[in-house]
PDB file of C-alpha atoms and ligand atoms in Angstrom:
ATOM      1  CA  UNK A   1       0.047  -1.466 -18.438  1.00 93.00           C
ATOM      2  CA  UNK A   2      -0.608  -1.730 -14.557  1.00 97.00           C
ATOM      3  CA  UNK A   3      -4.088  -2.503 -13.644  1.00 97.00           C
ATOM      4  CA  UNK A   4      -5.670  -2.992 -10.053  1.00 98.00           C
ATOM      5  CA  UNK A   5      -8.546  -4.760 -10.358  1.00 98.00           C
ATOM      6  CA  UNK A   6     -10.508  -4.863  -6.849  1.00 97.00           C
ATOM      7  CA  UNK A   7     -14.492  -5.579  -5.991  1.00 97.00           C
ATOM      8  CA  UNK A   8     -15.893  -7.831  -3.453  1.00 95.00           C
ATOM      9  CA  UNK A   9     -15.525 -11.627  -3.473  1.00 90.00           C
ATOM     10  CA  UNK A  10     -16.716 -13.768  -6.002  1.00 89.00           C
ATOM     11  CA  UNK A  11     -17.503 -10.356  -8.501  1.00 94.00           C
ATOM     12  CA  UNK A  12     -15.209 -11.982 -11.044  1.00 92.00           C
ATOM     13  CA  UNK A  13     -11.762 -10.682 -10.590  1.00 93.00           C
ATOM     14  CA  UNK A  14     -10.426 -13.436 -11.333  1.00 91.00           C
ATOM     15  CA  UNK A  15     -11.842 -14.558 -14.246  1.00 90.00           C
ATOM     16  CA  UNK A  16     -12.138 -11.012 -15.687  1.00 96.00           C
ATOM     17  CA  UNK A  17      -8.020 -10.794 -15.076  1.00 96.00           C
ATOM     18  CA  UNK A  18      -7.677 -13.917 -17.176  1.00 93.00           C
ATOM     19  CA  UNK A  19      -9.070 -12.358 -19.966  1.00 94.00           C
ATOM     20  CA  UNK A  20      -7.175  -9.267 -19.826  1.00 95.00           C
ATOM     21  CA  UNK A  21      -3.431 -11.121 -19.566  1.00 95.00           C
ATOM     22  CA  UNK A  22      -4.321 -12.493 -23.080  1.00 94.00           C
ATOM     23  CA  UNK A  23      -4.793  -8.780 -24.312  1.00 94.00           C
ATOM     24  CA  UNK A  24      -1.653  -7.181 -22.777  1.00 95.00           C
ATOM     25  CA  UNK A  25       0.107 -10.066 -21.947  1.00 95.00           C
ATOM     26  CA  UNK A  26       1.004  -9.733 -18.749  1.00 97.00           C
ATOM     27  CA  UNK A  27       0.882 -11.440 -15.756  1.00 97.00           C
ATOM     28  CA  UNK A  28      -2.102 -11.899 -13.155  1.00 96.00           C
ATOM     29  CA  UNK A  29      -1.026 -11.296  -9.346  1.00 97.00           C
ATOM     30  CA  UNK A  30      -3.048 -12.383  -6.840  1.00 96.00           C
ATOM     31  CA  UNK A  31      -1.790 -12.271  -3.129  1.00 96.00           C
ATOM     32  CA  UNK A  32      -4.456 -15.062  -1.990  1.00 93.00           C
ATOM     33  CA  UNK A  33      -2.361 -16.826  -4.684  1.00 93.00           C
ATOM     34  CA  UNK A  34       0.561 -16.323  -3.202  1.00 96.00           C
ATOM     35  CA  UNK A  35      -0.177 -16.849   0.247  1.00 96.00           C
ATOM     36  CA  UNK A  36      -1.837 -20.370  -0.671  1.00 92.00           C
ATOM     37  CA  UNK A  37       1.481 -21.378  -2.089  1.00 93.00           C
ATOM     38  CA  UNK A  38       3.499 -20.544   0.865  1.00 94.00           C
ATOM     39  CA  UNK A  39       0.947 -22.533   2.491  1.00 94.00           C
ATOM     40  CA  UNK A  40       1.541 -25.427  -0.037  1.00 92.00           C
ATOM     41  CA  UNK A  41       5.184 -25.401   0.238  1.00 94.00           C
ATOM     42  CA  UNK A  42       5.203 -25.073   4.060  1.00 95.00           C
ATOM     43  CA  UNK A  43       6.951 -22.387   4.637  1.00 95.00           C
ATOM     44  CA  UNK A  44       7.986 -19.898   6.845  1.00 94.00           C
ATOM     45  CA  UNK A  45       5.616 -17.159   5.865  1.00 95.00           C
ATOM     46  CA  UNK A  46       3.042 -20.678   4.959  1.00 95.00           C
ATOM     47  CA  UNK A  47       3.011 -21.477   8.535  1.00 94.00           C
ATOM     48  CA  UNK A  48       2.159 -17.965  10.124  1.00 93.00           C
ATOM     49  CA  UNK A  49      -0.944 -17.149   7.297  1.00 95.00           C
ATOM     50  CA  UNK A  50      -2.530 -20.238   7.380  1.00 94.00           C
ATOM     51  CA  UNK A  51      -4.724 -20.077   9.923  1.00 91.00           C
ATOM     52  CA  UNK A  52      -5.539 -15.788   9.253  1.00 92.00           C
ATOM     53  CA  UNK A  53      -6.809 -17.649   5.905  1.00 90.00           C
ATOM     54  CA  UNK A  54      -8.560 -20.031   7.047  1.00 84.00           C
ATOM     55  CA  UNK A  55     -11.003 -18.386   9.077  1.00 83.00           C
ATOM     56  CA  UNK A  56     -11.562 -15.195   6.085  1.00 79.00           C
ATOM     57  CA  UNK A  57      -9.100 -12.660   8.078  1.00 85.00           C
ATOM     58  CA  UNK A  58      -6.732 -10.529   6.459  1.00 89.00           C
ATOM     59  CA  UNK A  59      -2.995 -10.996   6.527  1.00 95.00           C
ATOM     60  CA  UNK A  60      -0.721  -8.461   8.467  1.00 95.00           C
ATOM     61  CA  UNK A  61      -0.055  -5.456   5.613  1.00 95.00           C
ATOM     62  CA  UNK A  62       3.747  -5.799   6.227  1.00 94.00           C
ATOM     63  CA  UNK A  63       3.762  -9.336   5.702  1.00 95.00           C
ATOM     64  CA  UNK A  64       1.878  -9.388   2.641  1.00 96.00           C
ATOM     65  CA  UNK A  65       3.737  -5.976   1.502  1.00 96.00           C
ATOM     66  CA  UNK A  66       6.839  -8.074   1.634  1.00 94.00           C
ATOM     67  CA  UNK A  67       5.226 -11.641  -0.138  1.00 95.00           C
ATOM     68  CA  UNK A  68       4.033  -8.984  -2.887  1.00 97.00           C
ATOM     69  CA  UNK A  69       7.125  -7.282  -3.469  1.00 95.00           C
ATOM     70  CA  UNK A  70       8.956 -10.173  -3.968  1.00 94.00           C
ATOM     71  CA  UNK A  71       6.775 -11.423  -6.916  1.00 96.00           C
ATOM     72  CA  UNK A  72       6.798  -7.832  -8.537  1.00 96.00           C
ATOM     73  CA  UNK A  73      11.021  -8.177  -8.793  1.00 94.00           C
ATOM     74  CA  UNK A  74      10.581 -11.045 -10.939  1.00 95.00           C
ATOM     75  CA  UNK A  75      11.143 -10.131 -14.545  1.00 96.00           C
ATOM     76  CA  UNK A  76       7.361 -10.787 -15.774  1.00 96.00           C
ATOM     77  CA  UNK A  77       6.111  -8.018 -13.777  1.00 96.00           C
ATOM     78  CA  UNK A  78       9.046  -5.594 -15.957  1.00 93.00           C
ATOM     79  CA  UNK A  79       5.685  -5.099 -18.746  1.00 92.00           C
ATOM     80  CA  UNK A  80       3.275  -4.205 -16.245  1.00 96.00           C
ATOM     81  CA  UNK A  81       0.964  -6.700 -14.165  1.00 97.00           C
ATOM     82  CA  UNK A  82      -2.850  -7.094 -13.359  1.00 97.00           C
ATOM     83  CA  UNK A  83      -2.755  -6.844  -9.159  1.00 98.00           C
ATOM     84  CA  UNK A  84      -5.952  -8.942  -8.063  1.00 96.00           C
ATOM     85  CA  UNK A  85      -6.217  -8.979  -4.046  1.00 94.00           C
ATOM     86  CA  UNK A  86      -3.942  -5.896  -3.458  1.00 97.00           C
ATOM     87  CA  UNK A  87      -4.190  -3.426  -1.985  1.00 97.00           C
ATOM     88  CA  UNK A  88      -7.018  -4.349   0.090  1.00 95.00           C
ATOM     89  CA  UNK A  89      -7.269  -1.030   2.177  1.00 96.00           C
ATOM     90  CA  UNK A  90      -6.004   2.610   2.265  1.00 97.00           C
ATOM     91  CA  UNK A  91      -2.795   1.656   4.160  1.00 96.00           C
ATOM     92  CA  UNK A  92      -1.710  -1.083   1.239  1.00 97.00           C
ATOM     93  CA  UNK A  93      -2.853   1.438  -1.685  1.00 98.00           C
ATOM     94  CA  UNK A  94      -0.491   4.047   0.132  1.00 97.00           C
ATOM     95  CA  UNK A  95       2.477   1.525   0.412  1.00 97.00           C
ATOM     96  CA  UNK A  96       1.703   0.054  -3.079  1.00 97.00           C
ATOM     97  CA  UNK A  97       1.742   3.799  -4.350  1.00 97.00           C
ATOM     98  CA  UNK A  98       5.686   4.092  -3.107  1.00 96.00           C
ATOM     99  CA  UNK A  99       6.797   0.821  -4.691  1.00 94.00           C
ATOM    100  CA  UNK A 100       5.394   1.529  -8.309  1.00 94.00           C
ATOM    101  CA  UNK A 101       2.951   3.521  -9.864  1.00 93.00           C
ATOM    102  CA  UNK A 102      -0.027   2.300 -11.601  1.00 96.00           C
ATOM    103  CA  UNK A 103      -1.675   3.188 -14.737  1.00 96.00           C
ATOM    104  CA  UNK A 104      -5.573   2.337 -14.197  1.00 97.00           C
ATOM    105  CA  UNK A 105      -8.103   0.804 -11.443  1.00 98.00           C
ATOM    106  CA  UNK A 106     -11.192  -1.534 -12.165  1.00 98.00           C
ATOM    107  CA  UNK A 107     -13.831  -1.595  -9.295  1.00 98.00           C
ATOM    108  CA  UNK A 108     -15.970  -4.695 -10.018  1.00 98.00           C
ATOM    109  CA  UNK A 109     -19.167  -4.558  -8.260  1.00 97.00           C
ATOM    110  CA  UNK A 110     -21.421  -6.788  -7.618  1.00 96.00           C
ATOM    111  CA  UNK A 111     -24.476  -6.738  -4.815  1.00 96.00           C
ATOM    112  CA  UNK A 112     -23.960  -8.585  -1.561  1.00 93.00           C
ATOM    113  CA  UNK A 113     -26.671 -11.280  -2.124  1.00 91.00           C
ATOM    114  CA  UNK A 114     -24.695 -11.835  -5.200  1.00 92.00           C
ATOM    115  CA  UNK A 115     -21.578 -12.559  -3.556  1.00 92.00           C
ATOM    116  CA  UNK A 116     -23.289 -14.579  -1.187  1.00 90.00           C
ATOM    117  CA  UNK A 117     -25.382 -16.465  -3.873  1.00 88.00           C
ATOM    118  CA  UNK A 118     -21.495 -16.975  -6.158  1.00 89.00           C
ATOM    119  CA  UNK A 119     -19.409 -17.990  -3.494  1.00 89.00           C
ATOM    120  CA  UNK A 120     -21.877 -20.956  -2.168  1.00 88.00           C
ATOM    121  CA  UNK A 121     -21.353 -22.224  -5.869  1.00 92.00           C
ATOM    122  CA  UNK A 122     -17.789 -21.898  -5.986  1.00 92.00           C
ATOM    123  CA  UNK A 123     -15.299 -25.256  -6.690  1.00 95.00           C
ATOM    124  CA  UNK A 124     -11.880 -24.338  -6.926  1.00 94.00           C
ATOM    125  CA  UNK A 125      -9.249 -27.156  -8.403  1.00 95.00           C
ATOM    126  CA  UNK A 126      -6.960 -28.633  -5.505  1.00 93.00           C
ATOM    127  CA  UNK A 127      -4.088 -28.494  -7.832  1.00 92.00           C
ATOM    128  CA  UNK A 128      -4.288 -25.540 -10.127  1.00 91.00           C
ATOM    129  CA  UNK A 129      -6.606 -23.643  -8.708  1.00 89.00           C
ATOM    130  CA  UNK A 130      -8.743 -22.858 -11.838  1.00 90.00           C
ATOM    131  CA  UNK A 131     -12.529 -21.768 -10.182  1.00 90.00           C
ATOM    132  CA  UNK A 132     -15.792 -23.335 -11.541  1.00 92.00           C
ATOM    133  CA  UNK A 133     -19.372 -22.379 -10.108  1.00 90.00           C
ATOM    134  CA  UNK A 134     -21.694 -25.739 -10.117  1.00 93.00           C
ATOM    135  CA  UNK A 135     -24.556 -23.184 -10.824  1.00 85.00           C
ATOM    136  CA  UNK A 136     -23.284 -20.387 -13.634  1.00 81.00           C
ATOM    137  CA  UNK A 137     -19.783 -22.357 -15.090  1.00 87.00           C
ATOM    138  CA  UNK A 138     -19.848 -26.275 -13.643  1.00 94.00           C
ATOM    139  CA  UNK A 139     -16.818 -28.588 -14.850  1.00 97.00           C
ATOM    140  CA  UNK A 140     -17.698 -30.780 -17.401  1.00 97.00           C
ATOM    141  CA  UNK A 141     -17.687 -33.966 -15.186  1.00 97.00           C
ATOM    142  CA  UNK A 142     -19.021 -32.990 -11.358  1.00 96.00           C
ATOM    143  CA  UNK A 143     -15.976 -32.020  -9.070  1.00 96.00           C
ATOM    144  CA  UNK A 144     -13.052 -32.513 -11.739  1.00 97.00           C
ATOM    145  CA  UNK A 145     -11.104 -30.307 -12.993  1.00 97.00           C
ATOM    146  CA  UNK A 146     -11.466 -29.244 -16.748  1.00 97.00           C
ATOM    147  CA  UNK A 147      -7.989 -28.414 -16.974  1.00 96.00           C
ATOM    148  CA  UNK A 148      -5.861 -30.553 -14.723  1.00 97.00           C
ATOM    149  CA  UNK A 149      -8.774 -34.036 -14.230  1.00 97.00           C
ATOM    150  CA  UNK A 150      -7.900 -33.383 -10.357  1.00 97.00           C
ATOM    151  CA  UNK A 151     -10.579 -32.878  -7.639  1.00 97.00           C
ATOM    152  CA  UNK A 152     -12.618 -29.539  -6.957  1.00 97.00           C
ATOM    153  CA  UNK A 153     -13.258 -28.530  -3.522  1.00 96.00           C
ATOM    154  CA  UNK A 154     -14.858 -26.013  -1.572  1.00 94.00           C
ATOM    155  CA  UNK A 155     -12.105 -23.533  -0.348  1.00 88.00           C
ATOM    156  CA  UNK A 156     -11.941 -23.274   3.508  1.00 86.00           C
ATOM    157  CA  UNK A 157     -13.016 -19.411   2.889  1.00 82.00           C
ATOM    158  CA  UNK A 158     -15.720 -19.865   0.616  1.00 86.00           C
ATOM    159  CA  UNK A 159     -17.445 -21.661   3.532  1.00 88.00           C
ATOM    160  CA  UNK A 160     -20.762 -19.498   4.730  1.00 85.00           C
ATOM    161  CA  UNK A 161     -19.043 -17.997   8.410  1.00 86.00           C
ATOM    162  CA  UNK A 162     -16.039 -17.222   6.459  1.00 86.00           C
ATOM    163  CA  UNK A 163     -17.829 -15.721   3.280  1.00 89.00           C
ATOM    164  CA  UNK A 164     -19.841 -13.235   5.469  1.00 88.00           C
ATOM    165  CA  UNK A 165     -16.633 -12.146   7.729  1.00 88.00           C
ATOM    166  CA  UNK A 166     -14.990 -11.155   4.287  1.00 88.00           C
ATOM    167  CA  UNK A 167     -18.171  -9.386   3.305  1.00 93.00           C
ATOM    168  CA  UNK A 168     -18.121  -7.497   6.245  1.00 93.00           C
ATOM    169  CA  UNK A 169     -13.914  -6.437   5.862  1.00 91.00           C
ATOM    170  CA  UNK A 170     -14.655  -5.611   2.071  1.00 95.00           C
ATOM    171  CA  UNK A 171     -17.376  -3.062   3.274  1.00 96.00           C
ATOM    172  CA  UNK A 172     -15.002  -1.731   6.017  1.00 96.00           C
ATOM    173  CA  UNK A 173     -11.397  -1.716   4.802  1.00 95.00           C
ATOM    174  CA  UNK A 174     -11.715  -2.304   1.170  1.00 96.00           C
ATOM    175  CA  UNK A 175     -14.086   0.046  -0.316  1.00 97.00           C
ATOM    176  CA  UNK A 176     -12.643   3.372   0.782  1.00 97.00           C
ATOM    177  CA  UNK A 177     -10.348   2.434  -1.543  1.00 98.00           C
ATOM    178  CA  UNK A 178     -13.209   3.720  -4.899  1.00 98.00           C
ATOM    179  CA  UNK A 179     -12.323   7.588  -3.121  1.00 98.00           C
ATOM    180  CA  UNK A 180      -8.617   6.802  -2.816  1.00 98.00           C
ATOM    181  CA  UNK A 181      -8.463   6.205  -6.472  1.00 98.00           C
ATOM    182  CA  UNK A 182     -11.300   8.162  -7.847  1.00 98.00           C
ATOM    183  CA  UNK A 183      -9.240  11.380  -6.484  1.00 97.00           C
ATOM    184  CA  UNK A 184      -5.961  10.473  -8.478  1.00 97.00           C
ATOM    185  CA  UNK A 185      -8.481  10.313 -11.609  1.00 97.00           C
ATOM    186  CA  UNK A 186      -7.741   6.059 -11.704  1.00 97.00           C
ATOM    187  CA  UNK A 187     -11.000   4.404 -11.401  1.00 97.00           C
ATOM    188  CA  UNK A 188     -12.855   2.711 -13.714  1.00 97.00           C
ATOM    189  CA  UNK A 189     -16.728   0.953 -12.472  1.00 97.00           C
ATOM    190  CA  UNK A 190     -17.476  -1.833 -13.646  1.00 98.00           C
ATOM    191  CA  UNK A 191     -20.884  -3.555 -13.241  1.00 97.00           C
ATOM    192  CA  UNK A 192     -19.834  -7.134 -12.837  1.00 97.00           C
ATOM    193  CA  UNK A 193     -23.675  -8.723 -13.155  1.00 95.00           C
ATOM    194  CA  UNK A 194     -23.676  -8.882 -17.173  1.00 95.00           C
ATOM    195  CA  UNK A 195     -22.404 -12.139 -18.510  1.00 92.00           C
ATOM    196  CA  UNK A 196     -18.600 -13.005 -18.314  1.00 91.00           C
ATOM    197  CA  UNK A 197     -17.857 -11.549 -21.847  1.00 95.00           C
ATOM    198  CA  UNK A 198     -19.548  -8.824 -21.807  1.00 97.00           C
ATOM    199  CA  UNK A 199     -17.957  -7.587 -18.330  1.00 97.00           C
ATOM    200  CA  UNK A 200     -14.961  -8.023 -20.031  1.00 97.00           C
ATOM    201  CA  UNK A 201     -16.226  -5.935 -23.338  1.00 97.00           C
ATOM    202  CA  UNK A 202     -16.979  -3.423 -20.490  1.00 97.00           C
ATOM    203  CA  UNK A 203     -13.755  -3.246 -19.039  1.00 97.00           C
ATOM    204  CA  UNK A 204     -11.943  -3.101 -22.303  1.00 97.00           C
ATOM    205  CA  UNK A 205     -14.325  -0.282 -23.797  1.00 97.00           C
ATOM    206  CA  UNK A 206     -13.143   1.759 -20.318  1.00 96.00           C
ATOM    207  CA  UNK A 207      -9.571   0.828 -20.430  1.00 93.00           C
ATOM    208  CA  UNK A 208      -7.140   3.632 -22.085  1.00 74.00           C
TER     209      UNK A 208
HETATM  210  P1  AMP B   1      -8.267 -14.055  -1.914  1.00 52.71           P
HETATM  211  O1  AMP B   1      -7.971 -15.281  -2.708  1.00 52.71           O
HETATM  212  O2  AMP B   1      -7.891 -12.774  -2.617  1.00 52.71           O
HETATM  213  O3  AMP B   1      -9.665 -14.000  -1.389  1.00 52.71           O
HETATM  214  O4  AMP B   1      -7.312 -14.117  -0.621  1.00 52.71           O
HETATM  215  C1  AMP B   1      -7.403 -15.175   0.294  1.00 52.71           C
HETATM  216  C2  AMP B   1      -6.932 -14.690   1.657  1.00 52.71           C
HETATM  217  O5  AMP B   1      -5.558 -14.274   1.585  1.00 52.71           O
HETATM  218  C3  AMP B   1      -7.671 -13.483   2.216  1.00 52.71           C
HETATM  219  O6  AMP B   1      -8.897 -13.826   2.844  1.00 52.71           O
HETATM  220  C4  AMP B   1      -6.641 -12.956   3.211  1.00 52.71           C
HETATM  221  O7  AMP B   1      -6.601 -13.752   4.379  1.00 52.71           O
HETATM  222  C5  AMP B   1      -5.329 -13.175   2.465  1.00 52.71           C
HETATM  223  N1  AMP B   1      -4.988 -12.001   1.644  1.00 52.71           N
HETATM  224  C6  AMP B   1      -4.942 -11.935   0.294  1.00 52.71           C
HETATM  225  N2  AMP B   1      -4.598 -10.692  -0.121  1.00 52.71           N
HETATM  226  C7  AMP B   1      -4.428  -9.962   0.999  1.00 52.71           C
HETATM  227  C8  AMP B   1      -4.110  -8.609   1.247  1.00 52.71           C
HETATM  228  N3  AMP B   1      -3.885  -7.738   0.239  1.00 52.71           N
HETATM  229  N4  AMP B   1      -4.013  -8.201   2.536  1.00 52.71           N
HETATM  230  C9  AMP B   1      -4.225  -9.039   3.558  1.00 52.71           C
HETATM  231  N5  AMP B   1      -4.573 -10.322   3.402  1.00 52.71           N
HETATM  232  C10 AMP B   1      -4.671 -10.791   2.136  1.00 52.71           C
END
């Protein structure tokens, strides 16, 4: 099974991908992922995204064509994958439709204020990178992670400027992408307001 799952920031990709590697076991890809490790590990391709990152700007689409194609070579991906972050406009969909072919496409959506409102909230772990929200899913001691005990912090992106210049590049570059995929019969809408679970009962239900 391939599965794009796209929506705006904060609509529960994510977590919603989480659940769904458990059911087809298969592995989550998320390009902010991978970009935040090259970061970590100082690297090359680290060095030149870091600051595009930073400030809620998207990466170059040949540059994160490349980091992506890399990870789906690895044998994992041979199953099928859930792609979280990619494509992120028409021109990545089109490359993305040359380098494999997918089976199904999830558009989460959720309203702006609701983005706006779930981001503010959002703690991610320093170390693993699991995501808490102090309002709807807080760690069970304040700024620790559950998983790993190390310290939650407030992504440079999630910060307001940044959240609101992502908002804005969803709108424009991102969302074309519900025609792109409605024509080749792909999409699936999902309302991503309900409660964690039953989003995912949603998806599930839609999947075929
Ligand atoms: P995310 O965790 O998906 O919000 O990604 C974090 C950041 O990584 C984004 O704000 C972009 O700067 C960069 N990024 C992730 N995926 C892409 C993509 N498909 N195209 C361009 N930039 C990306």
């Amino acid at each position: 099974m391939r599965i794009v799952i796209f929506g705006p920031q904060g609509s529960g990709k994510g977590t919603q991908a989480q659940a769904l590697i458990k059911v087809f076991d298969i592995p989550h890809i998320t390009t902010g992922e991978l970009f935040r490790n090259e970061i970590k590990a100082n690297s090359e391709i680290g060095k030149m995204v870091a600051s595009v990152i930073n400030t809620g700007k998207l990466v170059e689409d040949d540059l994160t064509l490349e980091v992506l194609k890399k990870r789906l070579e690895q044998t994992d991906c041979q199953k099928g994958f859930i792609l979280d972050g990619f494509p992120r406009n028409i021109t990545q969909a089109q490359a993305l439709d040359k380098i494999v072919s997918t089976d199904q496409v999830i558009e989460l959506w959720i309203p702006d204020d609701e983005v706006i409102n779930r981001l503010e909230g959002r703690r991610t772990c320093k170390k693993c990178e699991t995501v808490f929200n102090i309002k709807t899913n807080p760690p069970a001691k304040e700024n620790v992670c559950d998983k790993c005990g190390n310290e939650l912090i407030v992504r440079n992106d999630d910060k307001q400027e940044a959240i609101k210049k992502r908002l804005e590049l969803y709108h424009q570059q991102t969302e074309p992408l519900i025609v792109y995929y409605q024509k080749q019969g792909k999409l699936i809408k999902i309302d991503g307001r309900p409660s964690i679970s039953q989003v995912t009962e949603s998806i599930l239900a839609k999947l075929k």
